[in-house]
Amino acid sequence: MKRHFYPALLALALVPALGGLAIPAGPAEAAAPQQRTQAPGFYRMMLGRIEITALLDGTHPFPVHEVMQGIGTAGADALLERSDLHAPVEGSINAFLVNTGDRLVLIDSGAGVLYGKDGGHLMGNLRASGYAPEQVDEILLTHLHRDHVGGVDAGGAMAFPNAVIRVDRRDSDFWLDPKNRAKVPDYLGPMFDGAIASLRAYVAAGRLKPFDGEAQLLPEIGAIPGPGHTPGHTIYRIRSEGETLLAWGDIVHVAAIQFPKPDATVKYDSDAASAERQRERLFAEAAKNGEWIAAAHISFPGIGHIRRDDGGYSWLPANYTTVLAPATR
């Protein structure tokens, strides 16, 4: 009869013979080191024939209790708890790159170096997304607070050397004039320093071109006045093939609080009552019309829709997809 040799059975047979003898173990597999980093911060969608790329500049701990107004600490904590959050809330700093096919347009630019380690990632994420700063034709700023304008500066030089910067004249006239510093609380003073320093090279090169109120800046992109957070705060409306997206800057700072309670404001608002009215108006219109929203401070990528709920609204984030087909509702 043919004999078969089974090494595994032999090993089992030897176990009793070895008794209590310790068998040397082989070298242990070391655990892989933790990376503690995220994937590159960009996300894409199509709006008709226009490509929209959300770009993350960073996140920072938003001091809800110190900044939110029109709601007490207990009320704010209760709303945060509904979203499994607590203060301070890590807030996103988002910008949006719009490729119309003819022009490459950046809406807001993040904080750059002005927020320390919490910002300054936009340029790396822009490159990771396949674009270079030299390709950007225009930069549309929703307003001139530091976390929206800081990214255009590269140590005193233009971070986007071929770009023209557009912003509502009411904002540029206000924040680029140091005399207006006396008109605001002390905590808003650094906004003047950030705007002036960030835009200095563009002003010197004649590349800052303000517009006045409602304006059609490109065939696909229009500016809609949304004053309140700042004097010239602007919403940019992008349209293509029946689809609409509103890039609305600082209409929302803490989504978990301001969607269910739109009358909650922030102390950084130049005119809190006007900011509240703009938020109520935009929420109602976006919920009714089904427009896409691109938000600077809603959790990255900050793209989604708004739905009306009992007594307030809720945020419906975009459904992630790897296939860039034209956007649909």
Short mmCIF file of C-alpha atoms in Angstrom, two decimals:
data_model
loop_
_atom_site.label_atom_id
_atom_site.label_comp_id
_atom_site.label_asym_id
_atom_site.label_seq_id
_atom_site.Cartn_x
_atom_site.Cartn_y
_atom_site.Cartn_z
CA MET A 1 0.00 0.00 0.00
CA LYS A 2 1.31 3.41 -0.89
CA ARG A 3 2.23 5.47 2.15
CA HIS A 4 1.40 9.17 2.47
CA PHE A 5 3.35 11.62 4.63
CA TYR A 6 1.34 14.40 6.29
CA PRO A 7 3.62 16.88 8.10
CA ALA A 8 0.72 18.50 9.95
CA LEU A 9 -0.35 15.13 11.44
CA LEU A 10 3.22 14.43 12.47
CA ALA A 11 3.37 17.73 14.32
CA LEU A 12 0.19 16.89 16.21
CA ALA A 13 1.54 13.47 17.12
CA LEU A 14 4.65 15.01 18.63
CA VAL A 15 2.76 17.36 20.95
CA PRO A 16 2.21 14.86 23.79
CA ALA A 17 5.84 13.77 23.57
CA LEU A 18 7.05 17.30 24.11
CA GLY A 19 5.15 17.52 27.38
CA GLY A 20 5.52 20.88 29.08
CA LEU A 21 8.47 21.93 26.96
CA ALA A 22 8.19 25.50 25.69
CA ILE A 23 8.37 25.86 21.93
CA PRO A 24 10.21 28.99 20.77
CA ALA A 25 7.89 31.34 18.94
CA GLY A 26 8.81 32.97 15.66
CA PRO A 27 9.29 36.76 15.40
CA ALA A 28 6.03 38.61 16.17
CA GLU A 29 4.49 40.82 13.49
CA ALA A 30 4.80 44.44 14.62
CA ALA A 31 1.62 46.55 14.44
CA ALA A 32 1.59 49.05 11.58
CA PRO A 33 2.25 52.61 12.82
CA GLN A 34 -0.79 54.86 12.92
CA GLN A 35 -0.85 57.56 10.25
CA ARG A 36 -3.07 60.15 11.96
CA THR A 37 -3.72 62.07 8.72
CA GLN A 38 -6.68 62.43 6.38
CA ALA A 39 -6.97 61.89 2.66
CA PRO A 40 -6.41 65.01 0.52
CA GLY A 41 -9.22 67.48 1.13
CA PHE A 42 -11.00 67.78 -2.20
CA TYR A 43 -14.39 66.58 -3.42
CA ARG A 44 -15.94 66.92 -6.88
CA MET A 45 -19.39 67.11 -8.35
CA MET A 46 -20.84 68.19 -11.68
CA LEU A 47 -23.35 71.01 -11.94
CA GLY A 48 -24.66 70.55 -15.46
CA ARG A 49 -21.50 70.99 -17.55
CA ILE A 50 -19.59 72.82 -14.79
CA GLU A 51 -17.15 71.01 -12.53
CA ILE A 52 -17.27 72.03 -8.86
CA THR A 53 -14.37 71.06 -6.61
CA ALA A 54 -14.68 71.62 -2.87
CA LEU A 55 -11.30 72.38 -1.29
CA LEU A 56 -10.56 72.10 2.42
CA ASP A 57 -8.28 74.71 3.94
CA GLY A 58 -8.49 73.18 7.42
CA THR A 59 -10.65 72.83 10.50
CA HIS A 60 -10.61 74.75 13.75
CA PRO A 61 -12.34 74.47 17.13
CA PHE A 62 -15.27 76.92 17.01
CA PRO A 63 -15.99 78.35 20.50
CA VAL A 64 -19.78 78.03 20.33
CA HIS A 65 -20.53 79.37 23.81
CA GLU A 66 -18.40 82.46 23.33
CA VAL A 67 -19.48 83.30 19.79
CA MET A 68 -23.12 82.27 19.30
CA GLN A 69 -25.77 84.84 20.18
CA GLY A 70 -29.53 84.60 20.48
CA ILE A 71 -29.27 81.22 22.20
CA GLY A 72 -28.11 80.32 25.69
CA THR A 73 -25.50 77.77 26.67
CA ALA A 74 -28.07 75.13 27.62
CA GLY A 75 -30.01 75.61 24.38
CA ALA A 76 -26.85 75.44 22.28
CA ASP A 77 -25.68 72.30 24.06
CA ALA A 78 -29.06 70.64 23.56
CA LEU A 79 -28.97 71.27 19.81
CA LEU A 80 -25.38 70.10 19.56
CA GLU A 81 -26.30 66.92 21.45
CA ARG A 82 -28.92 66.14 18.80
CA SER A 83 -26.05 65.93 16.29
CA ASP A 84 -23.77 64.06 18.72
CA LEU A 85 -21.54 67.13 19.05
CA HIS A 86 -20.28 69.24 21.92
CA ALA A 87 -18.56 72.60 22.24
CA PRO A 88 -16.15 73.58 20.88
CA VAL A 89 -17.26 72.24 17.49
CA GLU A 90 -14.56 71.50 14.94
CA GLY A 91 -15.56 73.72 12.03
CA SER A 92 -14.52 73.36 8.41
CA ILE A 93 -12.96 76.12 6.32
CA ASN A 94 -14.08 75.36 2.76
CA ALA A 95 -13.46 77.01 -0.60
CA PHE A 96 -14.83 76.03 -4.01
CA LEU A 97 -13.13 75.77 -7.39
CA VAL A 98 -15.41 76.26 -10.37
CA ASN A 99 -14.29 75.06 -13.81
CA THR A 100 -16.71 76.46 -16.38
CA GLY A 101 -14.75 75.03 -19.30
CA ASP A 102 -13.57 78.52 -20.24
CA ARG A 103 -12.50 79.91 -16.86
CA LEU A 104 -11.15 78.52 -13.60
CA VAL A 105 -12.70 80.42 -10.70
CA LEU A 106 -11.95 80.06 -6.99
CA ILE A 107 -14.66 81.11 -4.53
CA ASP A 108 -12.96 82.11 -1.25
CA SER A 109 -9.42 81.07 -0.41
CA GLY A 110 -9.37 79.87 3.19
CA ALA A 111 -7.27 81.37 5.98
CA GLY A 112 -3.79 80.65 4.69
CA VAL A 113 -1.29 81.30 7.49
CA LEU A 114 -3.70 83.55 9.42
CA TYR A 115 -5.21 80.64 11.39
CA GLY A 116 -1.93 78.92 12.20
CA LYS A 117 -1.97 75.13 11.99
CA ASP A 118 -5.76 75.13 11.63
CA GLY A 119 -5.56 76.50 8.07
CA GLY A 120 -3.24 76.77 5.13
CA HIS A 121 -4.04 73.43 3.47
CA LEU A 122 -5.93 74.80 0.48
CA MET A 123 -2.90 75.06 -1.80
CA GLY A 124 -1.85 71.48 -1.19
CA ASN A 125 -5.39 70.24 -1.71
CA LEU A 126 -5.72 72.32 -4.88
CA ARG A 127 -2.64 70.62 -6.31
CA ALA A 128 -3.81 67.21 -5.10
CA SER A 129 -7.05 67.80 -7.01
CA GLY A 130 -5.09 68.18 -10.26
CA TYR A 131 -4.91 71.97 -10.57
CA ALA A 132 -2.17 74.55 -10.08
CA PRO A 133 -2.53 78.05 -8.61
CA GLU A 134 -1.22 79.55 -11.85
CA GLN A 135 -4.29 78.20 -13.66
CA VAL A 136 -6.80 80.16 -11.57
CA ASP A 137 -8.24 83.07 -13.58
CA GLU A 138 -10.47 84.74 -11.00
CA ILE A 139 -11.01 84.62 -7.25
CA LEU A 140 -14.45 85.61 -5.99
CA LEU A 141 -14.45 86.46 -2.29
CA THR A 142 -17.70 86.27 -0.37
CA HIS A 143 -16.23 88.78 2.12
CA LEU A 144 -12.91 89.89 3.55
CA HIS A 145 -12.71 88.12 6.89
CA ARG A 146 -9.40 86.40 7.50
CA ASP A 147 -10.60 82.83 6.95
CA HIS A 148 -11.79 83.72 3.43
CA VAL A 149 -9.09 86.08 2.14
CA GLY A 150 -5.92 84.78 3.84
CA GLY A 151 -5.21 82.08 1.28
CA VAL A 152 -4.52 84.52 -1.58
CA ASP A 153 -1.29 85.66 0.07
CA ALA A 154 2.07 83.89 -0.20
CA GLY A 155 4.37 85.78 2.15
CA GLY A 156 3.61 89.14 0.57
CA ALA A 157 3.43 87.80 -2.97
CA MET A 158 0.39 86.72 -4.97
CA ALA A 159 -0.34 83.06 -4.28
CA PHE A 160 -2.40 83.06 -7.49
CA PRO A 161 -0.18 85.11 -9.82
CA ASN A 162 -2.54 85.17 -12.82
CA ALA A 163 -5.79 85.76 -10.97
CA VAL A 164 -8.00 88.83 -10.67
CA ILE A 165 -9.76 89.19 -7.32
CA ARG A 166 -13.40 90.26 -7.21
CA VAL A 167 -15.30 91.35 -4.09
CA ASP A 168 -18.23 93.63 -3.35
CA ARG A 169 -17.04 97.23 -3.09
CA ARG A 170 -18.81 97.70 0.25
CA ASP A 171 -16.55 95.07 1.76
CA SER A 172 -13.32 96.29 0.16
CA ASP A 173 -14.08 99.90 1.05
CA PHE A 174 -14.73 98.92 4.65
CA TRP A 175 -12.06 96.34 5.50
CA LEU A 176 -9.22 97.90 3.49
CA ASP A 177 -9.59 101.27 5.23
CA PRO A 178 -7.85 101.26 8.66
CA LYS A 179 -9.94 104.24 9.77
CA ASN A 180 -12.97 101.94 10.01
CA ARG A 181 -11.26 99.94 12.73
CA ALA A 182 -12.64 102.39 15.29
CA LYS A 183 -16.19 101.41 14.23
CA VAL A 184 -15.95 97.74 15.23
CA PRO A 185 -15.34 95.82 18.48
CA ASP A 186 -11.71 95.07 19.31
CA TYR A 187 -12.06 91.39 18.40
CA LEU A 188 -12.78 92.37 14.78
CA GLY A 189 -9.65 94.50 14.52
CA PRO A 190 -7.47 91.66 13.16
CA MET A 191 -9.85 91.35 10.21
CA PHE A 192 -8.50 94.67 8.89
CA ASP A 193 -4.89 93.52 9.27
CA GLY A 194 -5.61 90.22 7.51
CA ALA A 195 -7.47 91.77 4.57
CA ILE A 196 -4.95 94.56 4.00
CA ALA A 197 -1.90 92.27 4.18
CA SER A 198 -3.46 89.50 2.07
CA LEU A 199 -4.56 91.79 -0.74
CA ARG A 200 -1.62 94.22 -0.78
CA ALA A 201 0.19 92.56 -3.71
CA TYR A 202 -3.03 92.36 -5.77
CA VAL A 203 -3.88 96.00 -5.10
CA ALA A 204 -0.37 97.05 -6.14
CA ALA A 205 -0.65 95.00 -9.35
CA GLY A 206 -4.11 96.37 -10.21
CA ARG A 207 -5.63 92.89 -9.79
CA LEU A 208 -8.28 93.80 -7.22
CA LYS A 209 -11.45 94.68 -9.11
CA PRO A 210 -14.46 95.33 -6.86
CA PHE A 211 -18.02 95.17 -8.16
CA ASP A 212 -21.13 96.97 -6.97
CA GLY A 213 -23.96 94.90 -5.54
CA GLU A 214 -25.82 92.50 -7.80
CA ALA A 215 -23.72 91.72 -10.86
CA GLN A 216 -23.29 89.10 -13.58
CA LEU A 217 -19.56 88.44 -13.30
CA LEU A 218 -19.36 85.60 -15.82
CA PRO A 219 -22.00 84.04 -18.05
CA GLU A 220 -22.45 81.24 -15.50
CA ILE A 221 -21.79 83.14 -12.25
CA GLY A 222 -23.71 86.02 -10.71
CA ALA A 223 -23.19 87.95 -7.48
CA ILE A 224 -26.14 88.41 -5.10
CA PRO A 225 -25.82 90.87 -2.21
CA GLY A 226 -26.18 89.23 1.21
CA PRO A 227 -25.12 91.95 3.67
CA GLY A 228 -25.27 91.37 7.39
CA HIS A 229 -22.30 89.26 8.34
CA THR A 230 -20.21 91.99 6.70
CA PRO A 231 -21.28 95.13 4.81
CA GLY A 232 -20.62 93.57 1.40
CA HIS A 233 -21.14 89.88 2.14
CA THR A 234 -21.99 88.18 -1.18
CA ILE A 235 -23.60 84.96 -2.36
CA TYR A 236 -22.42 83.62 -5.73
CA ARG A 237 -25.03 81.89 -7.88
CA ILE A 238 -23.73 79.36 -10.41
CA ARG A 239 -26.02 77.99 -13.13
CA SER A 240 -25.61 75.33 -15.79
CA GLU A 241 -28.16 73.31 -17.75
CA GLY A 242 -31.00 73.99 -15.35
CA GLU A 243 -28.96 73.30 -12.20
CA THR A 244 -28.18 76.01 -9.63
CA LEU A 245 -25.64 76.15 -6.84
CA LEU A 246 -25.32 78.96 -4.27
CA ALA A 247 -21.89 79.52 -2.73
CA TRP A 248 -22.99 81.48 0.29
CA GLY A 249 -19.96 82.21 2.48
CA ASP A 250 -20.85 82.77 6.13
CA ILE A 251 -24.62 82.36 6.14
CA VAL A 252 -24.07 79.41 8.52
CA HIS A 253 -21.32 78.96 11.08
CA VAL A 254 -22.65 76.09 13.21
CA ALA A 255 -25.05 73.94 11.20
CA ALA A 256 -26.27 71.89 14.17
CA ILE A 257 -27.56 75.10 15.79
CA GLN A 258 -28.49 77.47 12.97
CA PHE A 259 -30.54 75.11 10.81
CA PRO A 260 -33.03 74.28 13.55
CA LYS A 261 -32.72 77.82 14.95
CA PRO A 262 -31.98 80.29 12.12
CA ASP A 263 -32.31 83.31 14.43
CA ALA A 264 -29.11 82.32 16.25
CA THR A 265 -26.36 84.72 15.16
CA VAL A 266 -22.62 85.13 15.80
CA LYS A 267 -20.87 88.02 17.47
CA TYR A 268 -18.73 88.51 14.35
CA ASP A 269 -21.77 89.71 12.38
CA SER A 270 -21.47 93.39 11.44
CA ASP A 271 -25.27 93.63 11.54
CA ALA A 272 -26.79 90.63 13.32
CA ALA A 273 -30.39 91.50 12.42
CA SER A 274 -29.56 91.70 8.72
CA ALA A 275 -27.52 88.50 8.88
CA GLU A 276 -30.49 86.71 10.43
CA ARG A 277 -32.84 87.99 7.72
CA GLN A 278 -30.46 86.82 4.99
CA ARG A 279 -30.25 83.37 6.56
CA GLU A 280 -34.04 83.05 6.89
CA ARG A 281 -34.51 84.17 3.28
CA LEU A 282 -31.88 81.85 1.84
CA PHE A 283 -33.04 78.86 3.87
CA ALA A 284 -36.62 79.32 2.68
CA GLU A 285 -35.67 79.83 -0.97
CA ALA A 286 -33.19 76.94 -1.07
CA ALA A 287 -35.66 74.55 0.59
CA LYS A 288 -38.38 75.57 -1.85
CA ASN A 289 -36.29 75.61 -5.03
CA GLY A 290 -34.01 72.65 -4.36
CA GLU A 291 -30.82 74.57 -5.12
CA TRP A 292 -27.44 73.12 -4.29
CA ILE A 293 -25.59 74.90 -1.48
CA ALA A 294 -21.82 75.24 -1.14
CA ALA A 295 -21.10 76.44 2.39
CA ALA A 296 -17.83 77.72 3.81
CA HIS A 297 -18.31 76.38 7.33
CA ILE A 298 -20.51 73.30 7.07
CA SER A 299 -18.60 70.06 7.57
CA PHE A 300 -16.43 69.35 4.51
CA PRO A 301 -17.20 69.22 1.65
CA GLY A 302 -20.00 71.59 2.64
CA ILE A 303 -22.15 70.72 -0.37
CA GLY A 304 -25.77 69.67 -0.04
CA HIS A 305 -29.42 70.70 0.06
CA ILE A 306 -31.74 72.21 2.66
CA ARG A 307 -35.00 70.69 3.84
CA ARG A 308 -37.70 72.44 5.86
CA ASP A 309 -38.43 70.69 9.16
CA ASP A 310 -40.84 71.41 12.00
CA GLY A 311 -40.06 74.95 13.09
CA GLY A 312 -36.75 75.06 11.26
CA TYR A 313 -34.56 73.42 8.64
CA SER A 314 -32.10 70.57 8.26
CA TRP A 315 -29.03 69.93 6.12
CA LEU A 316 -28.93 67.12 3.57
CA PRO A 317 -25.28 66.49 2.62
CA ALA A 318 -24.44 65.45 -0.92
CA ASN A 319 -24.42 61.71 -1.49
CA TYR A 320 -20.85 60.65 -2.21
CA THR A 321 -20.20 59.26 -5.65
CA THR A 322 -17.10 58.23 -7.57
CA VAL A 323 -18.80 58.82 -10.93
CA LEU A 324 -18.93 62.44 -12.07
CA ALA A 325 -22.16 62.40 -14.04
CA PRO A 326 -24.17 65.63 -14.35
CA ALA A 327 -25.74 66.57 -11.03
CA THR A 328 -29.36 65.70 -10.33
CA ARG A 329 -31.66 66.52 -7.45
#
